């Protein structure tokens, strides 16, 4: 059900969005709880940290592996059926994780969980885009607030579970939430099976793109060893061959590249890639700088980063009003510019020394800026395609967005290592971090230039009829 263009949104839109929100919330909360519990899991399962970290890495790689299938599966069986299947599989695999008897079995069950969890985020986006239409920024801005709370409450929940109960409840806690979400999905999601089409699966594209994405993401995190570099190069090669193959197949390809011929969609995709890259590169550089460059403890670093999350929470609920008042281009480009200018505080901190009074407002403003970039650009992208192509559009945007993080993080980490030159102390350290933060600011500047090419208003976006 598409939302009308008036300011009034029907209750049906909020019902569908609330169901979609539960999927994103559960996936985000689960990831946060597990990530902060790896040390305890290693001790309880008598494993090493290098082995148990695959509880997270295996989940993320499995999630990436199935992402290209999203568009084809929605076309094949319908959005509601796929969402129910994904949530059911995610809940069952959560139970299996809670019953794991070793580190290896837990990793295997987490991979299964990643296969189902990989489709929850694009499915949530697609359902909200279908329901909210051109008012997606307004709806998502409000509905995303609980998801932003997951990184705040996740460590608290994990700490309470690990102190007062077994580690198994890190996963079993998903069961009641999953059961509630399944019930609400059955009752509230509209039937869309009649919109399903029996589209042929591009097996060649699947064999190229899914492993290519996994190899690229794995290799980008392991560039320090020869196997990582081989995986990285092979992943790039496979994705390049996929692009060549997809151009020849057109609409029959796993990902329809003709979507990117529309200016609004292609500019939005580039903006998403750069914005996500800047966010992840900052998540790597800023904590490392606070510990290695400022001598802060990991505990101090944790609460010092909280203002950035608070800045994001301030902006998200206002996205509907901001895009309506200032338009897509000004809101998104303004957010990127604010992120760029606030990031310039970090080269100052690197050269002048740690100043809490500079760090906190810089992080708040950076969080506010980054959170204002994505939603307007995503709204423009989805408004540029007709309803029938939304599953393919969400798949494409999520793939491009997901590649931005490891790509830009790898570039930033490689640049920092080059500037450090092996130095662990001395004047080379602040100079290296200062240069790395200038590179990060340049990345936000590139995001600004891309966002400045977005359409001004949704009325400027021509949506094809078929």
Coordinates of C-alpha atoms in Angstrom, one line a residue:
X1 CA 0.0 0.0 0.0
X2 CA 1.6 3.2 -1.1
X3 CA 1.3 6.3 1.0
X4 CA -0.4 9.3 -0.4
X5 CA 1.6 12.4 -1.0
X6 CA -0.3 14.4 1.7
X7 CA 1.2 15.0 5.1
X8 CA -1.2 12.5 6.7
X9 CA 0.0 8.9 6.9
X10 CA -2.5 6.1 7.3
X11 CA -2.3 3.8 10.3
X12 CA -1.5 1.0 7.9
X13 CA 1.8 2.6 7.1
X14 CA 2.8 2.8 10.7
X15 CA 1.7 -0.9 11.3
X16 CA 3.8 -2.1 8.4
X17 CA 6.8 0.0 9.5
X18 CA 6.6 -1.2 13.1
X19 CA 6.8 -4.8 11.9
X20 CA 9.7 -4.0 9.6
X21 CA 11.4 -2.2 12.5
X22 CA 11.3 -5.3 14.7
X23 CA 13.5 -7.1 12.1
X24 CA 16.1 -4.4 12.1
X25 CA 16.0 -4.0 15.8
X26 CA 16.4 -7.7 16.6
X27 CA 19.3 -8.0 14.1
X28 CA 21.1 -4.9 15.4
X29 CA 20.6 -5.8 19.0
X30 CA 21.8 -9.4 18.5
X31 CA 24.9 -8.2 16.7
X32 CA 25.7 -5.7 19.5
X33 CA 25.1 -8.2 22.3
X34 CA 27.4 -10.8 20.6
X35 CA 30.1 -8.4 19.6
X36 CA 30.7 -7.2 23.2
X37 CA 30.6 -10.8 24.6
X38 CA 33.3 -12.4 22.6
X39 CA 35.9 -12.5 25.4
X40 CA 33.4 -14.2 27.7
X41 CA 32.3 -16.7 25.0
X42 CA 36.0 -17.6 24.4
X43 CA 36.5 -18.3 28.1
X44 CA 33.2 -20.3 28.6
X45 CA 33.7 -22.4 25.4
X46 CA 37.5 -22.9 26.1
X47 CA 38.5 -21.3 22.9
X48 CA 40.9 -18.6 21.7
X49 CA 39.7 -15.1 20.9
X50 CA 41.0 -15.5 17.3
X51 CA 38.7 -18.5 16.9
X52 CA 35.7 -17.2 18.7
X53 CA 35.7 -13.9 16.6
X54 CA 34.4 -16.0 13.8
X55 CA 31.1 -16.0 15.7
X56 CA 30.9 -12.4 14.4
X57 CA 32.9 -12.7 11.2
X58 CA 31.1 -15.8 10.0
X59 CA 27.7 -14.1 10.6
X60 CA 28.7 -11.0 8.6
X61 CA 30.1 -13.0 5.7
X62 CA 27.0 -15.3 5.5
X63 CA 24.9 -12.2 5.7
X64 CA 26.7 -10.7 2.7
X65 CA 26.6 -14.0 0.8
X66 CA 22.8 -14.1 0.6
X67 CA 22.2 -10.4 0.1
X68 CA 22.2 -10.6 -3.8
X69 CA 19.3 -13.1 -3.6
X70 CA 16.9 -10.6 -2.0
X71 CA 15.5 -9.1 -5.2
X72 CA 15.0 -12.5 -6.9
X73 CA 13.4 -14.1 -3.8
X74 CA 10.9 -11.3 -3.3
X75 CA 9.9 -11.5 -7.0
X76 CA 9.6 -15.3 -6.7
X77 CA 7.6 -15.8 -3.5
X78 CA 6.5 -12.3 -2.4
X79 CA 7.7 -9.9 0.3
X80 CA 5.5 -11.1 3.2
X81 CA 6.3 -14.8 2.6
X82 CA 10.1 -14.1 2.5
X83 CA 9.9 -12.0 5.6
X84 CA 8.1 -14.7 7.5
X85 CA 10.6 -17.3 6.3
X86 CA 13.6 -15.1 7.3
X87 CA 12.3 -14.4 10.7
X88 CA 11.4 -18.0 11.3
X89 CA 14.9 -19.1 10.3
X90 CA 16.5 -16.4 12.3
X91 CA 14.6 -17.4 15.5
X92 CA 15.3 -21.1 15.0
X93 CA 19.0 -20.5 14.4
X94 CA 19.0 -18.3 17.6
X95 CA 17.7 -21.3 19.5
X96 CA 20.4 -23.5 17.9
X97 CA 23.1 -21.0 18.9
X98 CA 21.8 -21.1 22.5
X99 CA 22.1 -24.9 22.4
X100 CA 25.7 -25.0 20.9
X101 CA 28.1 -27.3 22.6
X102 CA 31.4 -25.9 21.3
X103 CA 33.0 -22.9 19.7
X104 CA 32.9 -24.7 16.3
X105 CA 29.1 -25.5 16.6
X106 CA 28.3 -22.0 17.7
X107 CA 30.2 -20.6 14.7
X108 CA 28.3 -22.9 12.4
X109 CA 24.9 -21.9 13.9
X110 CA 25.8 -18.2 13.6
X111 CA 26.5 -18.7 9.9
X112 CA 23.0 -20.2 9.6
X113 CA 21.7 -17.2 11.5
X114 CA 23.6 -14.8 9.1
X115 CA 22.0 -16.5 6.1
X116 CA 18.5 -15.5 7.4
X117 CA 19.5 -12.3 9.0
X118 CA 21.2 -11.0 5.8
X119 CA 17.8 -10.4 4.2
X120 CA 16.1 -8.7 7.2
X121 CA 17.6 -5.2 6.6
X122 CA 16.8 -4.9 2.9
X123 CA 13.4 -6.5 3.5
X124 CA 12.6 -3.9 6.1
X125 CA 13.7 -1.1 3.8
X126 CA 11.6 -2.4 0.9
X127 CA 8.4 -2.8 3.0
X128 CA 8.8 0.7 4.4
X129 CA 9.5 2.1 1.0
X130 CA 6.4 0.4 -0.4
X131 CA 4.2 1.6 2.4
X132 CA 5.5 5.2 3.0
X133 CA 6.3 6.0 -0.6
X134 CA 7.8 9.5 -0.9
X135 CA 7.5 10.1 2.8
X136 CA 10.0 7.4 3.6
X137 CA 12.5 9.8 5.3
X138 CA 9.8 10.9 7.7
X139 CA 8.8 7.4 8.6
X140 CA 12.2 5.9 8.8
X141 CA 13.6 8.9 10.8
X142 CA 11.1 8.1 13.5
X143 CA 11.1 4.3 13.3
X144 CA 15.0 4.1 13.3
X145 CA 15.3 5.7 16.8
X146 CA 14.8 2.3 18.6
X147 CA 17.4 0.7 16.3
X148 CA 19.9 3.5 17.3
X149 CA 19.3 2.6 20.9
X150 CA 20.5 -1.0 20.3
X151 CA 24.2 -0.1 20.6
X152 CA 23.4 1.7 23.8
X153 CA 21.4 -1.0 25.5
X154 CA 23.1 -4.0 23.9
X155 CA 26.2 -3.9 26.2
X156 CA 24.0 -3.4 29.2
X157 CA 21.8 -6.4 28.4
X158 CA 24.9 -8.5 27.6
X159 CA 26.6 -7.5 30.8
X160 CA 23.5 -8.5 32.9
X161 CA 23.1 -11.8 31.1
X162 CA 26.8 -12.7 31.5
X163 CA 26.7 -11.7 35.2
X164 CA 23.5 -13.3 36.3
X165 CA 22.8 -16.1 33.7
X166 CA 24.4 -18.4 31.2
X167 CA 25.9 -17.1 28.0
X168 CA 23.3 -19.2 26.1
X169 CA 20.7 -16.5 27.0
X170 CA 22.7 -14.1 24.7
X171 CA 20.9 -16.0 21.9
X172 CA 17.8 -17.4 23.6
X173 CA 16.6 -13.9 24.4
X174 CA 15.8 -13.6 20.7
X175 CA 13.1 -16.3 21.0
X176 CA 10.2 -14.3 22.6
X177 CA 11.0 -11.2 20.4
X178 CA 11.1 -13.4 17.3
X179 CA 7.8 -15.1 18.2
X180 CA 6.1 -11.7 18.8
X181 CA 7.5 -10.3 15.5
X182 CA 6.3 -13.4 13.6
X183 CA 2.8 -13.0 15.0
X184 CA 2.6 -9.3 14.2
X185 CA 4.0 -10.0 10.7
X186 CA 1.2 -12.6 10.0
X187 CA -1.5 -10.2 11.3
X188 CA -0.3 -6.8 10.0
X189 CA 1.7 -7.3 6.8
X190 CA -0.4 -7.1 3.6
X191 CA -0.5 -10.1 1.3
X192 CA 1.6 -9.5 -1.8
X193 CA 1.8 -13.0 -3.3
X194 CA -0.1 -11.8 -6.3
X195 CA 2.7 -9.4 -7.1
X196 CA 5.3 -12.3 -7.3
X197 CA 6.7 -13.2 -10.7
X198 CA 8.5 -16.4 -11.6
X199 CA 11.7 -14.7 -12.6
X200 CA 14.6 -17.0 -13.7
X201 CA 17.5 -17.0 -11.3
X202 CA 20.8 -15.8 -12.8
X203 CA 23.0 -18.6 -11.5
X204 CA 26.2 -17.4 -13.2
X205 CA 25.7 -14.0 -11.6
X206 CA 25.0 -15.5 -8.2
X207 CA 28.2 -17.7 -8.4
X208 CA 30.2 -14.5 -9.3
X209 CA 28.7 -11.8 -7.1
X210 CA 28.0 -13.6 -3.8
X211 CA 31.5 -15.3 -3.4
X212 CA 33.0 -12.1 -4.9
X213 CA 31.5 -9.9 -2.1
X214 CA 32.6 -12.4 0.6
X215 CA 36.1 -12.6 -0.7
X216 CA 36.4 -8.9 -1.0
X217 CA 35.1 -8.2 2.5
X218 CA 37.2 -11.0 4.0
X219 CA 40.3 -9.9 2.1
X220 CA 39.9 -6.2 3.0
X221 CA 40.2 -7.2 6.7
X222 CA 43.2 -9.4 6.1
X223 CA 45.4 -7.3 3.8
X224 CA 48.4 -7.8 6.1
X225 CA 48.9 -11.4 5.0
X226 CA 49.2 -12.9 1.5
X227 CA 46.0 -15.0 1.7
X228 CA 44.1 -11.8 2.5
X229 CA 45.6 -10.0 -0.5
X230 CA 44.8 -12.9 -2.8
X231 CA 41.2 -13.0 -1.5
X232 CA 40.8 -9.3 -2.0
X233 CA 42.1 -9.4 -5.6
X234 CA 40.0 -12.4 -6.4
X235 CA 36.9 -10.8 -5.0
X236 CA 37.5 -7.6 -7.1
X237 CA 38.0 -9.8 -10.2
X238 CA 34.8 -11.8 -9.6
X239 CA 32.8 -8.6 -9.1
X240 CA 34.3 -7.1 -12.3
X241 CA 33.3 -10.2 -14.3
X242 CA 29.8 -10.0 -12.7
X243 CA 29.4 -6.4 -13.9
X244 CA 30.4 -7.4 -17.4
X245 CA 28.0 -10.3 -17.4
X246 CA 25.1 -8.2 -15.9
X247 CA 25.5 -5.6 -18.6
X248 CA 25.0 -8.2 -21.2
X249 CA 22.0 -9.8 -19.5
X250 CA 20.1 -6.6 -18.7
X251 CA 16.9 -7.2 -16.7
X252 CA 17.6 -10.9 -16.5
X253 CA 20.7 -10.4 -14.4
X254 CA 20.8 -11.0 -10.6
X255 CA 21.2 -7.2 -10.2
X256 CA 19.6 -5.0 -12.9
X257 CA 22.3 -2.4 -13.7
X258 CA 19.8 -0.4 -15.7
X259 CA 18.7 1.0 -12.4
X260 CA 22.0 3.0 -12.3
X261 CA 21.1 4.7 -15.6
X262 CA 18.7 6.9 -13.6
X263 CA 20.6 9.9 -12.3
X264 CA 18.8 10.1 -9.0
X265 CA 19.4 6.4 -8.3
X266 CA 23.1 6.4 -9.3
X267 CA 23.9 9.6 -7.4
X268 CA 22.1 8.2 -4.3
X269 CA 24.0 5.0 -4.6
X270 CA 27.4 6.8 -4.8
X271 CA 26.4 9.0 -1.8
X272 CA 25.4 5.9 0.2
X273 CA 28.8 4.2 -0.7
X274 CA 30.8 7.3 0.4
X275 CA 28.7 8.0 3.5
X276 CA 28.9 4.5 4.8
X277 CA 32.6 4.4 4.0
X278 CA 33.2 7.6 6.0
X279 CA 31.2 6.3 9.0
X280 CA 33.1 3.0 9.1
X281 CA 36.5 4.5 8.5
X282 CA 35.8 7.0 11.4
X283 CA 34.7 4.1 13.6
X284 CA 38.2 2.6 13.1
X285 CA 40.3 5.8 13.2
X286 CA 38.7 7.7 16.2
X287 CA 38.9 4.8 18.8
X288 CA 42.4 4.0 17.7
X289 CA 43.4 7.6 18.0
X290 CA 41.9 8.0 21.5
X291 CA 43.8 4.9 22.7
X292 CA 47.1 5.1 20.8
X293 CA 47.4 8.8 20.3
X294 CA 45.8 10.2 23.5
X295 CA 46.6 7.4 26.0
X296 CA 43.0 6.8 27.0
X297 CA 41.9 3.4 28.3
X298 CA 39.4 1.3 26.4
X299 CA 36.8 2.1 29.1
X300 CA 37.3 5.8 28.7
X301 CA 37.2 5.5 25.0
X302 CA 33.8 3.8 25.1
X303 CA 32.0 6.6 26.9
X304 CA 33.9 9.3 25.0
X305 CA 32.4 8.0 21.8
X306 CA 28.8 8.1 23.2
X307 CA 28.2 11.8 22.1
X308 CA 28.4 10.7 18.4
X309 CA 25.5 8.3 18.9
X310 CA 23.6 11.0 20.8
X311 CA 24.1 13.4 17.8
X312 CA 22.6 10.8 15.5
X313 CA 19.7 10.3 17.8
X314 CA 19.0 14.0 17.7
X315 CA 18.8 14.2 13.9
X316 CA 17.0 11.0 12.9
X317 CA 13.5 11.9 14.3
X318 CA 13.8 15.3 12.5
X319 CA 14.5 13.8 9.0
X320 CA 11.0 14.1 7.7
X321 CA 10.7 17.8 8.7
X322 CA 14.2 18.6 7.5
X323 CA 13.7 17.1 4.0
X324 CA 10.3 18.8 3.7
X325 CA 11.6 22.1 4.8
X326 CA 15.0 22.2 3.1
X327 CA 14.7 19.5 0.4
X328 CA 16.7 16.3 -0.3
X329 CA 19.8 18.0 -1.7
X330 CA 20.3 20.6 1.0
X331 CA 19.6 18.2 3.9
X332 CA 21.9 15.4 2.6
X333 CA 24.7 17.8 1.4
X334 CA 24.4 19.9 4.5
X335 CA 24.8 16.8 6.7
X336 CA 27.9 15.7 4.7
X337 CA 29.4 19.2 5.0
X338 CA 28.7 19.2 8.8
X339 CA 30.4 15.8 9.1
X340 CA 33.4 17.2 7.1
X341 CA 33.8 20.4 9.1
X342 CA 33.4 18.6 12.5
X343 CA 36.0 15.9 11.4
X344 CA 38.5 18.8 11.0
X345 CA 38.6 19.0 14.8
X346 CA 40.5 15.8 14.9
X347 CA 43.7 16.9 13.1
X348 CA 43.7 19.8 15.6
X349 CA 43.4 17.3 18.5
X350 CA 46.2 15.1 16.9
X351 CA 48.6 18.1 16.8
X352 CA 47.6 20.1 19.8
X353 CA 46.8 17.3 22.2
X354 CA 43.7 15.8 23.8
X355 CA 41.0 18.4 24.7
X356 CA 37.7 17.0 26.0
X357 CA 35.9 20.3 25.3
X358 CA 36.8 20.0 21.6
X359 CA 36.2 16.2 21.3
X360 CA 32.6 16.1 22.6
X361 CA 31.1 18.8 20.5
X362 CA 33.0 17.5 17.4
X363 CA 31.5 14.1 17.9
X364 CA 28.0 15.4 18.5
X365 CA 28.1 17.5 15.3
X366 CA 29.7 14.6 13.4
X367 CA 26.9 12.2 14.5
X368 CA 24.3 14.8 13.5
X369 CA 25.9 15.3 10.1
X370 CA 26.3 11.7 9.2
X371 CA 22.8 10.8 10.2
X372 CA 21.4 13.4 7.8
X373 CA 23.1 12.1 4.7
X374 CA 21.7 8.6 4.2
X375 CA 17.9 8.8 4.5
X376 CA 17.3 11.6 2.0
X377 CA 19.5 10.0 -0.6
X378 CA 17.9 6.6 0.0
X379 CA 14.4 8.2 -0.3
X380 CA 15.4 9.8 -3.7
X381 CA 16.8 6.4 -4.9
X382 CA 13.6 4.5 -4.1
X383 CA 11.4 7.3 -5.4
X384 CA 13.1 7.0 -8.8
X385 CA 12.0 3.4 -9.4
X386 CA 8.5 2.0 -9.8
X387 CA 6.9 -0.2 -7.1
X388 CA 7.6 -3.4 -9.0
X389 CA 11.4 -2.8 -9.0
X390 CA 11.7 -1.9 -5.3
X391 CA 13.0 -5.4 -4.4
X392 CA 15.8 -5.1 -6.9
X393 CA 16.5 -1.5 -5.9
X394 CA 16.8 -2.4 -2.2
X395 CA 19.2 -5.2 -3.1
X396 CA 21.4 -2.9 -5.2
X397 CA 21.5 -0.1 -2.7
X398 CA 22.4 -2.5 0.1
X399 CA 25.2 -4.1 -1.8
X400 CA 26.7 -0.7 -2.8
X401 CA 26.3 0.6 0.7
X402 CA 27.9 -2.5 2.3
X403 CA 30.9 -2.2 0.1
X404 CA 31.6 1.3 1.1
X405 CA 32.5 0.4 4.7
X406 CA 35.3 -2.1 4.1
X407 CA 36.6 -0.2 1.1
X408 CA 37.1 3.1 2.8
X409 CA 38.2 1.5 6.1
X410 CA 40.9 -0.4 4.2
X411 CA 42.1 2.7 2.5
X412 CA 42.2 4.7 5.7
X413 CA 44.0 1.8 7.6
X414 CA 46.6 1.4 4.9
X415 CA 47.2 5.1 4.7
X416 CA 47.6 5.3 8.5
X417 CA 50.0 2.4 8.6
X418 CA 52.1 4.0 5.8
X419 CA 52.3 7.3 7.7
X420 CA 53.1 5.5 11.0
X421 CA 55.9 3.6 9.4
X422 CA 56.0 1.2 12.3
X423 CA 56.3 3.9 15.0
X424 CA 54.4 3.2 18.2
X425 CA 55.3 6.5 19.9
X426 CA 57.0 9.8 19.3
X427 CA 56.1 12.7 17.1
X428 CA 55.3 10.4 14.1
X429 CA 52.1 9.1 15.8
X430 CA 50.2 12.4 16.1
X431 CA 51.4 13.4 12.6
X432 CA 50.2 10.2 11.2
X433 CA 46.7 10.4 12.8
X434 CA 46.4 14.1 11.8
X435 CA 47.0 13.1 8.1
X436 CA 44.6 10.2 8.4
X437 CA 41.9 12.5 9.8
X438 CA 42.5 14.9 6.9
X439 CA 41.9 11.9 4.6
X440 CA 38.7 11.2 6.4
X441 CA 37.6 14.8 6.1
X442 CA 38.3 14.6 2.4
X443 CA 36.1 11.5 2.2
X444 CA 33.2 13.5 3.8
X445 CA 33.9 16.3 1.3
X446 CA 33.5 13.8 -1.5
X447 CA 30.2 12.7 0.0
X448 CA 29.2 16.4 0.0
X449 CA 30.0 16.8 -3.7
X450 CA 28.0 13.6 -4.5
X451 CA 25.0 14.7 -2.3
X452 CA 25.0 18.1 -4.0
X453 CA 24.0 16.3 -7.2
X454 CA 20.9 14.8 -5.6
X455 CA 17.4 16.1 -6.7
X456 CA 16.2 19.1 -4.8
X457 CA 12.7 17.8 -4.1
X458 CA 10.9 14.5 -4.6
X459 CA 8.7 16.2 -7.1
X460 CA 11.8 16.5 -9.3
X461 CA 12.3 12.7 -9.3
X462 CA 10.5 11.1 -12.3
X463 CA 9.2 7.7 -11.3
X464 CA 8.7 5.4 -14.3
X465 CA 5.3 3.8 -14.6
X466 CA 6.6 0.3 -15.5

